[in-house]
Structure formats: structure tokens, C-alpha cells
Amino acid sequence: MSGSSKVYIAEARLGFSSTTLDSTGSLVDQQPTDHITKERLLDALQVFKGEISQTPPLYSALNMDGKRLYDYAREGIPLPREIPSRKVQIYGLDLLSYPDESTLPDPSLQAFGFQLDAVSADASVSGSSVINNSGNDIITNDNEHDKSTVGPNDVAEDVQEERKTFRPKKFTDPTLTDPTYIPIPPPTIGDKSLYFHIRVHCSSGTYIRTLIADIATHLGTVGLMTDLLRVEQSGYRLGGPATLEMRECDNLERVEEAIQAGNQIWDERTHQHQE
């Protein structure tokens, strides 16, 4: 397992796609999700474990001929060539929530400040099932939980406050001035899109937006990322003694860029810790 591996918690929304693969981009497509079940989603997550090939998103900070990819996109300049795909490792991919009445959301979601009202507000503790780290196994005992899961008491109050300021603004992007920009519709009563949360343990350089979009394609629909939080890297866990300060971000695209840019800091801390 790579020493620079990372653990993220992400919120996904199936049924909509955007230019940036997150909720701040312009609407590209809308497709039904009625055919998707929890079992099909769990099977799809298994497919994406291990070594996979990813094509980085156009709205990313990668360089091509001395220019950032997102600059090509924002300026409407065609790319000199196709974005090359690359191999990444998905060490773990777990479903933390699913919008049905029989699934109890993983307690780490509340601990890290994720909003669950659009996902599983009707799930009850008694008789509910909890999805454990194996991905496919469902625990049906009332009080039996994944022992490796971070619970609400494991995260300090200051980290929960920090999570609130870190949480990006949804559905709007003040940096987009394109008159053709179409915002992603917010969730409404009767909304046919499907929300769920996943925990991703992956190698450095993995794009969670791309992973979610690829999972959606595998399921026969489209999807995008609506929230993202890195909770662990190189043995340091958010809420633990070595937590780094999170800065407020107003754009999910910049959130992921900031996460990628912070890799060097984490690696340096890991090196110092090993010494």
C-alpha cells in the first residue's frame, strides 16, 4: 500500500452531469436513475477496486504544453491533443449511505458534517442495515456497526466547525460568466436524481470526480460530485493530533485542486514523522 495514499468521503449525485464533473459546472446531460438499485451500485463499486485507468477531467490543474487544462476550458481553446489516461489504485471503495429506508448512514458522515437530508432522512436505527467496509456485506443487527468507522465522538468539536467552513457552496459558481452556463438544478421534492456517499481509499493523483462519473457510466446513467472531504492521508486523520487546517473553498473544482496541491505538505510531514 502506498505511503502517500489518501482517504476521501464524497457525496455523489446520479442523474445529472456537468462540464466540471461537479455541481458547480454547467449542465451537460440529464438521465434517469430509476433502474439503479443499492445492489447494482454495490456491484459497480466492486468493479472499480484495484488498479483502474482514469482520464483526468478537463477542468483540472494539470499542465499541457505549459498551460493548465482548466485555462484551455475557460478560454474556449481546443486542446493540442487528447488528455492521456493514467493508472491509479483504488484500495478501498465503500458505500456509506443510500437513499432507502432500510439503510442507516455511516456515523462518520454526521461526524464530518455531511448533510443527509437529501439522502436518507427516513432511515431508522431499529432494524436498519449498515454497509460495512467489505462493500457487499450488509450488517442487519440493530447495534452492530463497522468498528473501523469514525464515529461522532471521534472528531473534535473544532474539527466539526472547521468542516462547516470548508464545505463548498453548492449549485453556483461565481467564476463562470459564460452566458450559455446552465446551473445544475437543486434537489427538490420528487427529484429523480439519486444521492449517495462513498469512502474512497486511493493512490495519489486519483480524481474522485472522474471516479464518480465513471461509476455512473457503468450504471447506465450520468453523475457528478456534490461534496468532497479528505479525511486521512499517510496515517494522519482529520480530527486526530496531526490535523491540518482546512481553508474555506467556494468551488468544488478548486477544492480538489487544493487537495492535490497539498500532497507535498503531507509527504513532508510523513517523512519527518518516520525520521
Tab-separated table of C-alpha atoms in Angstrom:
chain	number	residue	atom	x	y	z
A	1	MET	CA	0.000	0.000	0.000
A	2	SER	CA	1.354	3.400	-0.979
A	3	GLY	CA	2.631	5.642	1.806
A	4	SER	CA	1.003	8.626	0.097
A	5	SER	CA	-2.425	7.018	-0.200
A	6	LYS	CA	-5.435	9.094	0.782
A	7	VAL	CA	-8.941	8.557	2.104
A	8	TYR	CA	-11.823	10.730	0.929
A	9	ILE	CA	-15.512	10.911	1.701
A	10	ALA	CA	-17.524	12.112	-1.271
A	11	GLU	CA	-21.159	12.818	-1.990
A	12	ALA	CA	-22.358	11.759	-5.438
A	13	ARG	CA	-25.479	12.632	-7.372
A	14	LEU	CA	-26.583	10.393	-10.220
A	15	GLY	CA	-28.896	11.650	-12.950
A	16	PHE	CA	-27.038	14.855	-13.853
A	17	SER	CA	-23.681	15.601	-15.470
A	18	SER	CA	-21.747	18.849	-15.823
A	19	THR	CA	-18.778	20.358	-17.629
A	20	THR	CA	-16.617	20.147	-14.487
A	21	LEU	CA	-17.937	16.759	-13.238
A	22	ASP	CA	-19.148	18.510	-10.073
A	23	SER	CA	-22.145	20.619	-9.076
A	24	THR	CA	-20.505	23.950	-9.948
A	25	GLY	CA	-20.228	23.235	-13.664
A	26	SER	CA	-22.730	23.862	-16.429
A	27	LEU	CA	-25.404	21.221	-17.011
A	28	VAL	CA	-24.470	18.827	-19.820
A	29	ASP	CA	-26.938	15.961	-19.583
A	30	GLN	CA	-29.760	14.520	-17.508
A	31	GLN	CA	-30.632	10.818	-17.476
A	32	PRO	CA	-32.971	8.574	-15.450
A	33	THR	CA	-31.854	6.612	-12.401
A	34	ASP	CA	-34.976	4.504	-11.802
A	35	HIS	CA	-33.172	1.330	-12.887
A	36	ILE	CA	-30.448	1.677	-10.234
A	37	THR	CA	-30.692	-0.313	-7.007
A	38	LYS	CA	-28.414	-0.500	-3.998
A	39	GLU	CA	-27.306	-3.967	-5.065
A	40	ARG	CA	-26.334	-2.730	-8.536
A	41	LEU	CA	-24.437	0.178	-7.014
A	42	LEU	CA	-22.548	-2.134	-4.639
A	43	ASP	CA	-21.625	-4.374	-7.573
A	44	ALA	CA	-20.383	-1.336	-9.507
A	45	LEU	CA	-18.164	-0.256	-6.618
A	46	GLN	CA	-16.505	-3.668	-6.657
A	47	VAL	CA	-15.645	-3.210	-10.347
A	48	PHE	CA	-13.676	-0.049	-9.597
A	49	LYS	CA	-11.484	-1.523	-6.857
A	50	GLY	CA	-7.845	-2.256	-7.610
A	51	GLU	CA	-5.845	-0.722	-10.453
A	52	ILE	CA	-8.016	1.277	-12.838
A	53	SER	CA	-7.420	3.653	-15.738
A	54	GLN	CA	-8.582	7.258	-15.356
A	55	THR	CA	-8.705	10.209	-17.717
A	56	PRO	CA	-8.239	13.426	-15.693
A	57	PRO	CA	-11.056	15.965	-16.102
A	58	LEU	CA	-10.693	18.924	-18.445
A	59	TYR	CA	-11.303	21.264	-15.514
A	60	SER	CA	-8.140	20.316	-13.626
A	61	ALA	CA	-4.782	21.878	-12.800
A	62	LEU	CA	-2.731	19.508	-14.950
A	63	ASN	CA	-0.362	21.113	-17.452
A	64	MET	CA	-0.401	20.556	-21.199
A	65	ASP	CA	2.245	22.404	-23.208
A	66	GLY	CA	2.786	24.875	-20.354
A	67	LYS	CA	-0.896	25.709	-19.873
A	68	ARG	CA	-3.342	24.464	-17.243
A	69	LEU	CA	-6.142	22.298	-18.598
A	70	TYR	CA	-8.800	24.441	-16.928
A	71	ASP	CA	-7.382	27.509	-18.708
A	72	TYR	CA	-7.958	25.819	-22.072
A	73	ALA	CA	-11.541	25.107	-20.993
A	74	ARG	CA	-12.294	28.562	-19.588
A	75	GLU	CA	-10.808	30.347	-22.599
A	76	GLY	CA	-12.523	28.071	-25.105
A	77	ILE	CA	-9.207	26.979	-26.632
A	78	PRO	CA	-9.081	23.468	-28.164
A	79	LEU	CA	-6.617	21.088	-26.536
A	80	PRO	CA	-3.441	20.369	-28.552
A	81	ARG	CA	-4.140	16.641	-28.072
A	82	GLU	CA	-6.285	14.286	-26.036
A	83	ILE	CA	-5.802	14.133	-22.275
A	84	PRO	CA	-3.805	10.941	-21.633
A	85	SER	CA	-5.272	8.399	-19.247
A	86	ARG	CA	-3.252	7.086	-16.317
A	87	LYS	CA	-3.294	4.210	-13.871
A	88	VAL	CA	-4.441	4.793	-10.287
A	89	GLN	CA	-5.084	2.440	-7.387
A	90	ILE	CA	-8.386	2.184	-5.531
A	91	TYR	CA	-7.529	0.306	-2.327
A	92	GLY	CA	-10.996	0.605	-0.823
A	93	LEU	CA	-14.381	1.825	-2.052
A	94	ASP	CA	-17.220	1.681	0.472
A	95	LEU	CA	-20.829	2.806	0.315
A	96	LEU	CA	-21.637	4.977	3.347
A	97	SER	CA	-25.220	5.964	2.555
A	98	TYR	CA	-28.022	5.091	0.179
A	99	PRO	CA	-31.486	6.702	-0.040
A	100	ASP	CA	-33.719	3.908	1.162
A	101	GLU	CA	-35.475	3.334	4.459
A	102	SER	CA	-33.538	0.164	5.282
A	103	THR	CA	-30.041	1.683	5.208
A	104	LEU	CA	-28.600	3.543	8.179
A	105	PRO	CA	-25.981	6.118	7.087
A	106	ASP	CA	-22.471	5.551	8.371
A	107	PRO	CA	-21.947	7.649	11.558
A	108	SER	CA	-18.781	9.200	10.103
A	109	LEU	CA	-20.948	11.285	7.749
A	110	GLN	CA	-22.566	13.162	10.618
A	111	ALA	CA	-19.232	13.418	12.400
A	112	PHE	CA	-17.663	15.165	9.421
A	113	GLY	CA	-20.631	17.486	8.853
A	114	PHE	CA	-22.210	15.975	5.750
A	115	GLN	CA	-25.853	16.857	5.163
A	116	LEU	CA	-28.001	13.755	4.917
A	117	ASP	CA	-31.495	15.189	4.497
A	118	ALA	CA	-31.459	14.575	0.744
A	119	VAL	CA	-30.029	11.088	1.104
A	120	SER	CA	-31.591	9.039	3.866
A	121	ALA	CA	-33.659	11.139	6.217
A	122	ASP	CA	-36.189	8.347	6.774
A	123	ALA	CA	-33.702	5.648	7.795
A	124	SER	CA	-34.320	4.450	11.338
A	125	VAL	CA	-31.906	2.750	13.719
A	126	SER	CA	-34.147	-0.145	14.656
A	127	GLY	CA	-33.906	-2.900	12.086
A	128	SER	CA	-31.819	-0.764	9.706
A	129	SER	CA	-28.793	-2.098	7.892
A	130	VAL	CA	-25.314	-0.641	7.921
A	131	ILE	CA	-22.945	-1.087	4.997
A	132	ASN	CA	-19.583	-2.270	6.262
A	133	ASN	CA	-16.089	-1.936	4.816
A	134	SER	CA	-16.354	-5.021	2.610
A	135	GLY	CA	-18.787	-3.119	0.391
A	136	ASN	CA	-21.124	-6.043	-0.306
A	137	ASP	CA	-21.821	-7.336	3.204
A	138	ILE	CA	-24.810	-5.833	4.970
A	139	ILE	CA	-24.977	-5.898	8.775
A	140	THR	CA	-28.573	-6.237	9.952
A	141	ASN	CA	-28.144	-6.315	13.744
A	142	ASP	CA	-29.570	-3.195	15.372
A	143	ASN	CA	-26.424	-2.084	17.203
A	144	GLU	CA	-23.707	-3.712	15.119
A	145	HIS	CA	-21.518	-1.143	13.344
A	146	ASP	CA	-18.273	-1.184	11.404
A	147	LYS	CA	-15.654	-0.939	14.145
A	148	SER	CA	-13.200	0.904	11.883
A	149	THR	CA	-15.688	3.681	11.143
A	150	VAL	CA	-15.073	7.117	12.624
A	151	GLY	CA	-17.932	7.980	14.965
A	152	PRO	CA	-19.218	11.409	16.027
A	153	ASN	CA	-17.278	11.245	19.292
A	154	ASP	CA	-14.004	10.641	17.443
A	155	VAL	CA	-13.968	14.094	15.861
A	156	ALA	CA	-13.308	17.167	17.996
A	157	GLU	CA	-15.847	19.990	18.024
A	158	ASP	CA	-13.358	22.378	16.436
A	159	VAL	CA	-12.957	19.985	13.507
A	160	GLN	CA	-16.726	19.906	13.032
A	161	GLU	CA	-16.746	23.715	12.927
A	162	GLU	CA	-13.810	23.587	10.519
A	163	ARG	CA	-15.794	21.218	8.294
A	164	LYS	CA	-18.639	23.732	8.083
A	165	THR	CA	-16.370	26.490	6.758
A	166	PHE	CA	-14.611	24.078	4.404
A	167	ARG	CA	-17.877	22.891	2.873
A	168	PRO	CA	-18.094	24.366	-0.638
A	169	LYS	CA	-21.091	26.326	-1.855
A	170	LYS	CA	-23.341	24.169	-3.987
A	171	PHE	CA	-25.047	24.747	-7.307
A	172	THR	CA	-23.394	28.095	-8.115
A	173	ASP	CA	-20.012	29.158	-9.411
A	174	PRO	CA	-19.390	32.928	-9.373
A	175	THR	CA	-16.296	32.484	-11.574
A	176	LEU	CA	-18.366	31.224	-14.509
A	177	THR	CA	-19.537	34.137	-16.677
A	178	ASP	CA	-20.389	32.156	-19.821
A	179	PRO	CA	-23.875	33.266	-20.979
A	180	THR	CA	-24.564	29.657	-22.002
A	181	TYR	CA	-23.967	28.440	-18.442
A	182	ILE	CA	-26.829	26.250	-17.173
A	183	PRO	CA	-26.752	25.607	-13.393
A	184	ILE	CA	-27.349	22.138	-12.021
A	185	PRO	CA	-30.906	22.061	-10.602
A	186	PRO	CA	-31.001	21.890	-6.792
A	187	PRO	CA	-32.706	18.883	-5.198
A	188	THR	CA	-36.473	19.213	-4.948
A	189	ILE	CA	-39.395	17.113	-3.752
A	190	GLY	CA	-39.923	14.348	-6.273
A	191	ASP	CA	-36.418	14.778	-7.665
A	192	LYS	CA	-35.480	11.611	-9.578
A	193	SER	CA	-31.733	12.010	-9.074
A	194	LEU	CA	-30.018	9.626	-6.669
A	195	TYR	CA	-27.675	10.738	-3.884
A	196	PHE	CA	-25.217	8.543	-2.010
A	197	HIS	CA	-21.915	8.825	-0.131
A	198	ILE	CA	-18.759	6.792	-0.638
A	199	ARG	CA	-15.460	6.433	1.170
A	200	VAL	CA	-12.524	6.123	-1.236
A	201	HIS	CA	-9.055	4.909	-0.239
A	202	CYS	CA	-6.867	5.642	-3.236
A	203	SER	CA	-3.408	6.434	-4.537
A	204	SER	CA	-2.086	9.929	-5.139
A	205	GLY	CA	-3.367	11.535	-8.332
A	206	THR	CA	-6.825	9.944	-8.236
A	207	TYR	CA	-9.659	12.238	-9.319
A	208	ILE	CA	-12.794	11.492	-7.315
A	209	ARG	CA	-14.938	13.461	-9.785
A	210	THR	CA	-13.810	11.171	-12.577
A	211	LEU	CA	-14.362	8.082	-10.434
A	212	ILE	CA	-17.969	9.083	-9.722
A	213	ALA	CA	-18.637	9.879	-13.386
A	214	ASP	CA	-17.178	6.504	-14.416
A	215	ILE	CA	-19.298	4.670	-11.831
A	216	ALA	CA	-22.372	6.438	-13.218
A	217	THR	CA	-21.477	5.406	-16.772
A	218	HIS	CA	-21.070	1.802	-15.622
A	219	LEU	CA	-24.579	2.008	-14.138
A	220	GLY	CA	-26.065	3.319	-17.388
A	221	THR	CA	-26.614	6.918	-16.326
A	222	VAL	CA	-24.639	10.110	-15.658
A	223	GLY	CA	-23.338	11.518	-12.395
A	224	LEU	CA	-21.339	14.221	-10.687
A	225	MET	CA	-19.687	15.004	-7.364
A	226	THR	CA	-21.507	17.349	-4.992
A	227	ASP	CA	-19.191	17.306	-1.969
A	228	LEU	CA	-15.690	16.116	-1.101
A	229	LEU	CA	-13.600	15.869	2.048
A	230	ARG	CA	-10.177	14.303	2.545
A	231	VAL	CA	-10.249	12.606	5.936
A	232	GLU	CA	-6.928	10.758	6.014
A	233	GLN	CA	-3.518	10.688	4.369
A	234	SER	CA	-0.305	8.847	5.199
A	235	GLY	CA	-1.595	7.877	8.635
A	236	TYR	CA	-2.855	11.361	9.565
A	237	ARG	CA	-6.603	11.500	10.134
A	238	LEU	CA	-8.850	14.550	10.144
A	239	GLY	CA	-9.730	15.142	13.776
A	240	GLY	CA	-6.548	13.480	15.010
A	241	PRO	CA	-3.492	15.124	16.608
A	242	ALA	CA	-1.886	15.904	13.239
A	243	THR	CA	-4.895	17.520	11.562
A	244	LEU	CA	-4.005	20.271	9.095
A	245	GLU	CA	-6.123	23.389	8.904
A	246	MET	CA	-8.752	23.332	6.160
A	247	ARG	CA	-9.356	26.555	4.245
A	248	GLU	CA	-12.708	27.764	3.007
A	249	CYS	CA	-13.337	26.952	-0.646
A	250	ASP	CA	-16.261	28.156	-2.763
A	251	ASN	CA	-15.782	25.820	-5.708
A	252	LEU	CA	-15.529	22.035	-5.773
A	253	GLU	CA	-13.098	22.189	-8.666
A	254	ARG	CA	-10.732	24.303	-6.571
A	255	VAL	CA	-11.298	22.004	-3.585
A	256	GLU	CA	-9.854	19.077	-5.498
A	257	GLU	CA	-7.027	21.227	-6.882
A	258	ALA	CA	-6.190	22.343	-3.331
A	259	ILE	CA	-6.178	18.726	-2.196
A	260	GLN	CA	-3.787	17.783	-4.994
A	261	ALA	CA	-1.545	20.766	-4.192
A	262	GLY	CA	-1.420	19.742	-0.513
A	263	ASN	CA	0.126	16.356	-1.284
A	264	GLN	CA	3.666	17.663	-0.916
A	265	ILE	CA	2.937	19.018	2.571
A	266	TRP	CA	1.559	15.657	3.656
A	267	ASP	CA	4.547	13.798	2.204
A	268	GLU	CA	6.965	16.098	4.034
A	269	ARG	CA	5.133	15.522	7.315
A	270	THR	CA	5.210	11.782	6.731
A	271	HIS	CA	8.966	11.899	6.097
A	272	GLN	CA	9.562	13.898	9.285
A	273	HIS	CA	7.355	11.520	11.256
A	274	GLN	CA	9.303	8.489	10.007
A	275	GLU	CA	12.593	10.110	10.989
